[in-house]
Tab-separated table of C-alpha atoms in Angstrom:
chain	number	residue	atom	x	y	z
A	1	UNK	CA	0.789	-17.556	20.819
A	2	UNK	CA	-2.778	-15.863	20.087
A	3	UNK	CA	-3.242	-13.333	17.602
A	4	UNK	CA	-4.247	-11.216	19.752
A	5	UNK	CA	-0.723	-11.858	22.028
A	6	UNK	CA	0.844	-11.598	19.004
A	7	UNK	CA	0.128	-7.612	18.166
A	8	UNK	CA	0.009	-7.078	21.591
A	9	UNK	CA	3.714	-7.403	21.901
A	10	UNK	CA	4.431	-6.291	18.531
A	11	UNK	CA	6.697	-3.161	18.225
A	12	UNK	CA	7.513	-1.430	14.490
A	13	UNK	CA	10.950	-1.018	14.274
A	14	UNK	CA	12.235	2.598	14.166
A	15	UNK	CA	13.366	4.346	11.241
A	16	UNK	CA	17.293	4.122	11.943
A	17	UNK	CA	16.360	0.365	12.386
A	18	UNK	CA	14.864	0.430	8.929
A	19	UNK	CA	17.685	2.029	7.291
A	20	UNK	CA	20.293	0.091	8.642
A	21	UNK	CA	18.101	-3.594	7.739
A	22	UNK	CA	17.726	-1.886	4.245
A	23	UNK	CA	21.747	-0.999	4.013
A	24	UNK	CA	22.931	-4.161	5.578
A	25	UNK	CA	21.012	-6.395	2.954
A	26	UNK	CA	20.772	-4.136	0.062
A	27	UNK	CA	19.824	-5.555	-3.510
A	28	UNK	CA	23.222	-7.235	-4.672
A	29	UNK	CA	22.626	-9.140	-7.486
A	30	UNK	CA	23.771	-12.555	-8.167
A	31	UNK	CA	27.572	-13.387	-7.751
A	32	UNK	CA	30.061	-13.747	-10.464
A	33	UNK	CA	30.719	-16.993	-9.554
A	34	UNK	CA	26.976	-18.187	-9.258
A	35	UNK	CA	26.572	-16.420	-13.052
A	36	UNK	CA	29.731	-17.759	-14.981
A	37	UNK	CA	30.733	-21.144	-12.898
A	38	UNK	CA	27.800	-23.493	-14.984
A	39	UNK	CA	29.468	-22.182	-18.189
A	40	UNK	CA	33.081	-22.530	-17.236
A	41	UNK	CA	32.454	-26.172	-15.924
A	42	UNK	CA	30.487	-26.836	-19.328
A	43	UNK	CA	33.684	-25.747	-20.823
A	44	UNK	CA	35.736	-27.908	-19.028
A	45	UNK	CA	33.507	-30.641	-19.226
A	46	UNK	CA	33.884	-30.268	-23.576
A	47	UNK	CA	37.486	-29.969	-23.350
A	48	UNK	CA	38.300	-33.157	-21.426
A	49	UNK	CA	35.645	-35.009	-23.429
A	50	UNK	CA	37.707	-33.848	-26.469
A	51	UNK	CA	41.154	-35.000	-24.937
A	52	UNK	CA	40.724	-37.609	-23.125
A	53	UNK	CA	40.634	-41.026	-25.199
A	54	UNK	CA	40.293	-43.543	-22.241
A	55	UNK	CA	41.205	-44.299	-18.475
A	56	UNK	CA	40.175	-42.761	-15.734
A	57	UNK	CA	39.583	-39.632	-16.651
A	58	UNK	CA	37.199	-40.500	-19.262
A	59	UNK	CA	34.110	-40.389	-16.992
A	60	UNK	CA	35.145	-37.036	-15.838
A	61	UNK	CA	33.085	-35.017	-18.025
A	62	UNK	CA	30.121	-37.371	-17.221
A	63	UNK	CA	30.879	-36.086	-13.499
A	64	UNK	CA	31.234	-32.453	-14.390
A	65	UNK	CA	27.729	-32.680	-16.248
A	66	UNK	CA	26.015	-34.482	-13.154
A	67	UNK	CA	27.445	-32.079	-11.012
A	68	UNK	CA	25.989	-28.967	-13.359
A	69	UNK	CA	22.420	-31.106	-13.089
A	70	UNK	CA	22.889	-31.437	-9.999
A	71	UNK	CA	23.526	-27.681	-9.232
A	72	UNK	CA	21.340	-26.416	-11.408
A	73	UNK	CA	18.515	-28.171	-9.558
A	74	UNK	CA	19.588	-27.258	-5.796
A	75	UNK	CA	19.638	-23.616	-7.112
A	76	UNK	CA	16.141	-23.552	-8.800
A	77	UNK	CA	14.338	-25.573	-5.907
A	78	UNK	CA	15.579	-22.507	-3.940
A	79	UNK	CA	14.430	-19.930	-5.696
A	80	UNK	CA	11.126	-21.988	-5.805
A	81	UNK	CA	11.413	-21.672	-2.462
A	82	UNK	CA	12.081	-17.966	-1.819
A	83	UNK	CA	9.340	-16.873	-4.354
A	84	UNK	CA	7.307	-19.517	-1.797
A	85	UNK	CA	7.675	-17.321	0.524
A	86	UNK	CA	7.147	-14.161	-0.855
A	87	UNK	CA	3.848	-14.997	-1.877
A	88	UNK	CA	3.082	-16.088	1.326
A	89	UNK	CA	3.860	-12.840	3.053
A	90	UNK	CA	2.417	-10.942	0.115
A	91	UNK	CA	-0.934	-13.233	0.804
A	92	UNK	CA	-0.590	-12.623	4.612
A	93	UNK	CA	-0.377	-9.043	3.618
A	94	UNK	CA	-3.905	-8.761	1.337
A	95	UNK	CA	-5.860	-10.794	4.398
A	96	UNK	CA	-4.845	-8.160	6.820
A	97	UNK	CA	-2.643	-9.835	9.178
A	98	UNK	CA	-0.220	-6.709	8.486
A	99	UNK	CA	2.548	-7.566	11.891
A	100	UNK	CA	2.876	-11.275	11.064
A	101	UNK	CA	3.531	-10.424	7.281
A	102	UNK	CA	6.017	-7.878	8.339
A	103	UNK	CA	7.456	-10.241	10.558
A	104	UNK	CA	8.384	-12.205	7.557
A	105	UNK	CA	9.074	-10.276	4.790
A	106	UNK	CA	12.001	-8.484	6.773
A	107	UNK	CA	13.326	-12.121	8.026
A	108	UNK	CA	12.983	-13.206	4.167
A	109	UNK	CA	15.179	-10.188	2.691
A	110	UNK	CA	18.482	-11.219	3.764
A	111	UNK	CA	17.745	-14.404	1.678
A	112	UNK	CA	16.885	-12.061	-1.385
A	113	UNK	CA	19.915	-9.974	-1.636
A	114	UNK	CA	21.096	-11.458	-4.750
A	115	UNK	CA	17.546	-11.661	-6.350
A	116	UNK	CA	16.753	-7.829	-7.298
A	117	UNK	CA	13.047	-8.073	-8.476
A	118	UNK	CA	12.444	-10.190	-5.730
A	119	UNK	CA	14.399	-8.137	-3.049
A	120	UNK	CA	12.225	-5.345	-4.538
A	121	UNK	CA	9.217	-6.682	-3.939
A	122	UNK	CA	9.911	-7.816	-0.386
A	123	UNK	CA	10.968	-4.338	0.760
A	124	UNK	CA	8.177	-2.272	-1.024
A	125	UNK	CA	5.980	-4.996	1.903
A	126	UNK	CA	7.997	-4.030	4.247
A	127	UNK	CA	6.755	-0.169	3.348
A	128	UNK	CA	2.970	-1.708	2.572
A	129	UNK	CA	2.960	-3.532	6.101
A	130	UNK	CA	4.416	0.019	8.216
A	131	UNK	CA	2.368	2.230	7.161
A	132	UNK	CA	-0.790	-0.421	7.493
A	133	UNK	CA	0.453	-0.694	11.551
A	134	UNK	CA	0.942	3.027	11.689
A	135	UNK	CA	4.855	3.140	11.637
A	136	UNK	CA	4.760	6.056	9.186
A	137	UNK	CA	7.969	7.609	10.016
A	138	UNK	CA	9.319	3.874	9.287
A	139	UNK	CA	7.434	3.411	6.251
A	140	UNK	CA	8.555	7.059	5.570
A	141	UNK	CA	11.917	5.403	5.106
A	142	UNK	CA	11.178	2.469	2.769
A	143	UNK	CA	9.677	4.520	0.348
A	144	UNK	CA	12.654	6.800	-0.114
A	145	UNK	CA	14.589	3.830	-0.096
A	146	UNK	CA	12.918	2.739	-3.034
A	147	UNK	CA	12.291	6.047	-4.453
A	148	UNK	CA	16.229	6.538	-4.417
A	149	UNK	CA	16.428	3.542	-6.706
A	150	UNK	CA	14.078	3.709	-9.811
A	151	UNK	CA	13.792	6.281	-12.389
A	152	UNK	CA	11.374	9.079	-11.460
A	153	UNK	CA	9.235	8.979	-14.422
A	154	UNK	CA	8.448	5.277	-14.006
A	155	UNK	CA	4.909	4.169	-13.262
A	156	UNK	CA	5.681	2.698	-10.029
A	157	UNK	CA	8.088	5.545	-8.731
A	158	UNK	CA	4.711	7.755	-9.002
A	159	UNK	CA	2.447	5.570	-7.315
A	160	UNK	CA	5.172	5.459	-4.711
A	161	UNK	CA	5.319	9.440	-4.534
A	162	UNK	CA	1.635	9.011	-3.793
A	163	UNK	CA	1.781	6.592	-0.951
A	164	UNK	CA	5.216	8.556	0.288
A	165	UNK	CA	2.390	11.609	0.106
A	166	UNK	CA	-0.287	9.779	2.239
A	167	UNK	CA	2.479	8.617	4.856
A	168	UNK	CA	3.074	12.042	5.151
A	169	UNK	CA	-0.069	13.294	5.932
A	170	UNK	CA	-0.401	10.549	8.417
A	171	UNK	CA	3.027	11.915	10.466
A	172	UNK	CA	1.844	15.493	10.162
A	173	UNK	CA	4.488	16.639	7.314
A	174	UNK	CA	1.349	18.692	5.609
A	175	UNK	CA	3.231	20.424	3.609
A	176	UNK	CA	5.548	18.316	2.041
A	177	UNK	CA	2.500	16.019	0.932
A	178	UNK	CA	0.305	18.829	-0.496
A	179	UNK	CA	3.583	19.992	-2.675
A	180	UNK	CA	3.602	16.104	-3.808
A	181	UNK	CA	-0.009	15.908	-4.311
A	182	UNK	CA	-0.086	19.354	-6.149
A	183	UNK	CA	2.363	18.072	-8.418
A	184	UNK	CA	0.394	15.008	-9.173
A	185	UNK	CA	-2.967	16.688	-9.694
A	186	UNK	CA	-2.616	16.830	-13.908
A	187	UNK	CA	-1.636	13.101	-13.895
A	188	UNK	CA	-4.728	11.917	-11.647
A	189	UNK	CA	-7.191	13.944	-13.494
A	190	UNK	CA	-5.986	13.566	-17.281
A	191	UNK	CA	-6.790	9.926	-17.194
A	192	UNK	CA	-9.352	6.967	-16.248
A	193	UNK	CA	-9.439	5.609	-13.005
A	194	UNK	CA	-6.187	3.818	-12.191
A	195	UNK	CA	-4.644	2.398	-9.147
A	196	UNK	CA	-1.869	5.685	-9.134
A	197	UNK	CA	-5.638	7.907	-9.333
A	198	UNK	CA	-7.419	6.342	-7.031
A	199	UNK	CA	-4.273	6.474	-4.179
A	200	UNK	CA	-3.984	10.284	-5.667
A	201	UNK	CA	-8.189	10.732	-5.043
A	202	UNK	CA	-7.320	9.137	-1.365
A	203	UNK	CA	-4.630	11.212	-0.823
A	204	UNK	CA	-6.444	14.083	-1.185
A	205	UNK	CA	-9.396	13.207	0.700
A	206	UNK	CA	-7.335	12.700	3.391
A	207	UNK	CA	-6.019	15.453	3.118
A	208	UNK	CA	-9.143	17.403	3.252
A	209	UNK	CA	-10.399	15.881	6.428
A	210	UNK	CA	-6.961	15.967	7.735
A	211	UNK	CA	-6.346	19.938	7.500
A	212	UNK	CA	-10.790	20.145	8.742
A	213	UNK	CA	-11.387	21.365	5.148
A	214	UNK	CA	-14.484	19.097	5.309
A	215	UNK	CA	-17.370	21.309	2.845
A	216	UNK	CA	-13.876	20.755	-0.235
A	217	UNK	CA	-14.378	16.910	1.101
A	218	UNK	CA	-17.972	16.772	1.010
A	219	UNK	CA	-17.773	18.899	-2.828
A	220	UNK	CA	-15.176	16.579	-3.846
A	221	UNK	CA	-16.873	13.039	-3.221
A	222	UNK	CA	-19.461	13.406	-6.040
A	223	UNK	CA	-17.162	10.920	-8.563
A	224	UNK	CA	-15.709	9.132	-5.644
A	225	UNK	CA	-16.911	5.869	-5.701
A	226	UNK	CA	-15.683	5.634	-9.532
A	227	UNK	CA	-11.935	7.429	-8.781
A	228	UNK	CA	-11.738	4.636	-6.019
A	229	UNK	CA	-13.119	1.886	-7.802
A	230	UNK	CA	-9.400	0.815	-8.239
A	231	UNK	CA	-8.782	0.944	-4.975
A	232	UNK	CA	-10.344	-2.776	-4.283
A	233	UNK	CA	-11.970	-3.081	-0.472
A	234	UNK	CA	-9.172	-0.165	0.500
A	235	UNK	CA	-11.656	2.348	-0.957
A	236	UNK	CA	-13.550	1.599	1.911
A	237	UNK	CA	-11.097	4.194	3.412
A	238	UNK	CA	-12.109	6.903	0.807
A	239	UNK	CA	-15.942	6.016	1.520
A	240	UNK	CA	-15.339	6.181	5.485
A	241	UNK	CA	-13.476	10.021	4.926
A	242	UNK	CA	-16.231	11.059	3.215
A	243	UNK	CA	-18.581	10.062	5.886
A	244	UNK	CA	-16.272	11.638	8.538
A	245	UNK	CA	-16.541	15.456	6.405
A	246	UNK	CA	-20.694	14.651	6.063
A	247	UNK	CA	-20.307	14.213	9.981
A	248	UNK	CA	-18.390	17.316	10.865
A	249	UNK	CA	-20.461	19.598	8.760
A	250	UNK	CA	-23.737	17.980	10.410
A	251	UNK	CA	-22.152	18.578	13.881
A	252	UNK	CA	-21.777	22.290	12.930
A	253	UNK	CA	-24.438	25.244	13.771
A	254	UNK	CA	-26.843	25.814	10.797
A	255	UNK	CA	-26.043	28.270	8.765
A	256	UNK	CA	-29.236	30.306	6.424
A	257	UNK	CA	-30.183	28.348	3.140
A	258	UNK	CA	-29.980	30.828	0.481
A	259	UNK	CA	-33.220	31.866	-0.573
A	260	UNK	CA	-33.203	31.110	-4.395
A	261	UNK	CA	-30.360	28.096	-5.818
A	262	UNK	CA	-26.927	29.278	-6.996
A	263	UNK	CA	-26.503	30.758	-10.783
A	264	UNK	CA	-23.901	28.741	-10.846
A	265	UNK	CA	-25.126	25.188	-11.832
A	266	UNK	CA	-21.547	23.629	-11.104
A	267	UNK	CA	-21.966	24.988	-7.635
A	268	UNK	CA	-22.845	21.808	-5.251
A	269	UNK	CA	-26.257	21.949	-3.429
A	270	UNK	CA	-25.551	23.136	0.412
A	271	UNK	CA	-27.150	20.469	2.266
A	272	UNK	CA	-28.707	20.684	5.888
A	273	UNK	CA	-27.943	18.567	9.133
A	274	UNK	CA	-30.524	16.179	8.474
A	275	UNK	CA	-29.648	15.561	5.433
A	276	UNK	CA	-25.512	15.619	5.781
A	277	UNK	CA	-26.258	12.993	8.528
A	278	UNK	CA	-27.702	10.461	5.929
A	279	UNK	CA	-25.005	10.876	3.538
A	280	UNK	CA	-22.258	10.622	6.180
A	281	UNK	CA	-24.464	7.202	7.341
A	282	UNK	CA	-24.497	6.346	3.223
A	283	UNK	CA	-20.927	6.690	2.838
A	284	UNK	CA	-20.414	4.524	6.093
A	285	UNK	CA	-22.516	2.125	5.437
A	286	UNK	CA	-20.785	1.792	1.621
A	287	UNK	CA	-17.159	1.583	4.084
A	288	UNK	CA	-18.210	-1.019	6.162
A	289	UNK	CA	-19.495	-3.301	3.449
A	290	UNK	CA	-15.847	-3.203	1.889
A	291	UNK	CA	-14.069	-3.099	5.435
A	292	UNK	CA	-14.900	-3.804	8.972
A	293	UNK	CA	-15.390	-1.184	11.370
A	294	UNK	CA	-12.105	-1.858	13.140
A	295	UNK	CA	-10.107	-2.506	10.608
A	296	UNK	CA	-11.329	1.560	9.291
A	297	UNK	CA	-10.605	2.884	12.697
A	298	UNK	CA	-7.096	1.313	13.062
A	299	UNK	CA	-5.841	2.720	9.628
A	300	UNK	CA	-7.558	6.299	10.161
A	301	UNK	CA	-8.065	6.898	14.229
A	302	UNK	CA	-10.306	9.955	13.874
A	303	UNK	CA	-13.019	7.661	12.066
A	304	UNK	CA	-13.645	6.633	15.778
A	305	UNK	CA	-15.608	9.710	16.048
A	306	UNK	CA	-17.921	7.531	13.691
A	307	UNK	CA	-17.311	4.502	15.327
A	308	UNK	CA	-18.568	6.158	18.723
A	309	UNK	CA	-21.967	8.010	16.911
A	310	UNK	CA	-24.758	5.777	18.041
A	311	UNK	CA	-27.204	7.091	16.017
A	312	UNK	CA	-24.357	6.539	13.031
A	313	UNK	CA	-24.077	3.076	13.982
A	314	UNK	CA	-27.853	2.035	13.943
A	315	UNK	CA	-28.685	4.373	11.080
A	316	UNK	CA	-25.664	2.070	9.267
A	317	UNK	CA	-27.838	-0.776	10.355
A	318	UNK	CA	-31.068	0.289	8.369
A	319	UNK	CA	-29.346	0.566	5.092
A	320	UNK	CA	-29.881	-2.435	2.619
A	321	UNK	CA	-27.456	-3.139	-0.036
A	322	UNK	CA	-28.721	-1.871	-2.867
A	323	UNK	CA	-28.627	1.922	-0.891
A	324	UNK	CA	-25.313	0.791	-0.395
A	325	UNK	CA	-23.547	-1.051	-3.266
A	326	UNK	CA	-19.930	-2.163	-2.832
A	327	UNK	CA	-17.775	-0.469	-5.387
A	328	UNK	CA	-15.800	-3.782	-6.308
């Protein structure tokens, strides 16, 4: 089947399907007996070397032992194995190819049950891969999954309050996601550029753009390449945003230039059409060098109003790199 075929067919599952995958094969552990059977057959093993003079019995222990090899090399050729195929998802993940990696990550976590890190891993994809094909409600869902299960202070719990904040803006629950982001604003700005600061700078944008507060976007995108830098290629998303609020205000009707510059010298310059159209064609061009046009439009569906500017498009076209240098 084509790739095309492929994500044509492709539904998300809903997030009552999600919960009930995520209860049925919840993180377990590994058994009692798996744990404490190689040491109670190593005990046996000892005491029938010690007991048994001759006869028979006397290659026992040699069984026991081969049996323990034995076992003990089954067991790590499959965790060999799983962690195979974790990588594999996670790889199918980073090239994009978001439904197959889905696919596979929630066929591989029944098989992970009894490895927790692993299990953890293979859920926060599942999470990673819904919200990439738009399933936000679903992804909505893994997240507090996960969220329910780590301690809240933890570095990962508040990158995952982020993303649970972006998800939110994407399914229209504004004002659950500005409370989160609020909350989050002393942790993004009292420290360099990390991946938690640049998903908080993101989540922001977005949200700006989102709620048509487009002039706070524009203001707001003077550090953004740096705050994103983190980010990877996915700041491409950041970049595109901040083309879409240079759009919109170069859409809108002129307003008068004040006649003499602000007092203020933290105030940003006011810029005119012309000049918020070649910033909005800057920041696109600096989004499509990191990320191709569909690949923007699918995550974020209002950057199609860029997609569909034809003067955008071949202004984009004009730009060499070094107007436009990638950010990683």
């Amino acid at each position: 089947m084509s790739t095309s075929a492929t994500a044509t067919a492709f539904a998300p599952p809903s997030p009552q399907q999600v919960h009930a995958h995520l209860e049925r094969y919840a993180a377990t552990g590994p058994s009692k007996v798996a744990t404490w059977a190689p040491l109670a057959l190593l005990v046996a093993a000892v005491v029938l070397a010690v007991n048994v003079e001759g006869g028979a019995l006397a290659i026992l222990p040699w069984l026991i032992l081969l049996a323990m090899f034995i076992y003990s090399g089954v067991r790590t050729a499959r965790l060999r194995t799983l962690e195979g195929r974790a990588i594999y998802v996670q790889e199918l993940a980073m090239l994009r190819r978001h439904v197959e990696s889905l696919r596979l990550a929630w066929r591989l976590l029944p098989s992970v049950t009894h490895l927790v890190e692993l299990h953890t891993r293979t859920v926060a994809l599942i999470g990673h891969n819904l919200e990439q094909v738009q399933a936000y409600e679903s992804a909505l869902a893994v997240l507090d999954y996960l969220l329910a299960r780590m301690p809240a202070d933890s570095p990962a719990a508040v990158q995952l309050r982020v993303q649970r904040a972006i998800a939110q803006l994407e399914s229209d629950h504004l004002l659950d996601a500005d409370e989160t982001l609020r909350r989050l604003r002393d942790l993004a700005d009292s420290q360099p550029p990390t991946t938690v600061s640049a998903l908080w700078h993101l989540g922001r944008l977005l949200q700006q753009v989102r709620t048509h507060h487009d002039q706070d976007a524009a203001d707001s995108a003077a550090n953004l390449v740096e705050q994103l830098r983190p980010l990877g290629v996915e700041a491409g998303y950041g970049h595109a945003l901040a083309a879409l609020a240079q759009h919109r205000l170069a859409q809108r009707p002129q307003q008068a230039m004040p006649a003499a510059p602000p007092e203020d010298d933290d105030e940003p310059a006011r810029l005119d059409p012309q000049q918020r159209r070649q910033e909005a064609a800057l920041w696109w061009s600096r989004a499509t060098l990191l990320l191709s046009v569909d690949a923007l439009v699918d995550r974020f569906p209002e950057l199609g109003e860029l997609k569909r500017d034809a003067a955008m498009v071949a202004t984009t076209s004009r730009h060499t790199p070094k107007d436009a240098a990638p950010t990683s």
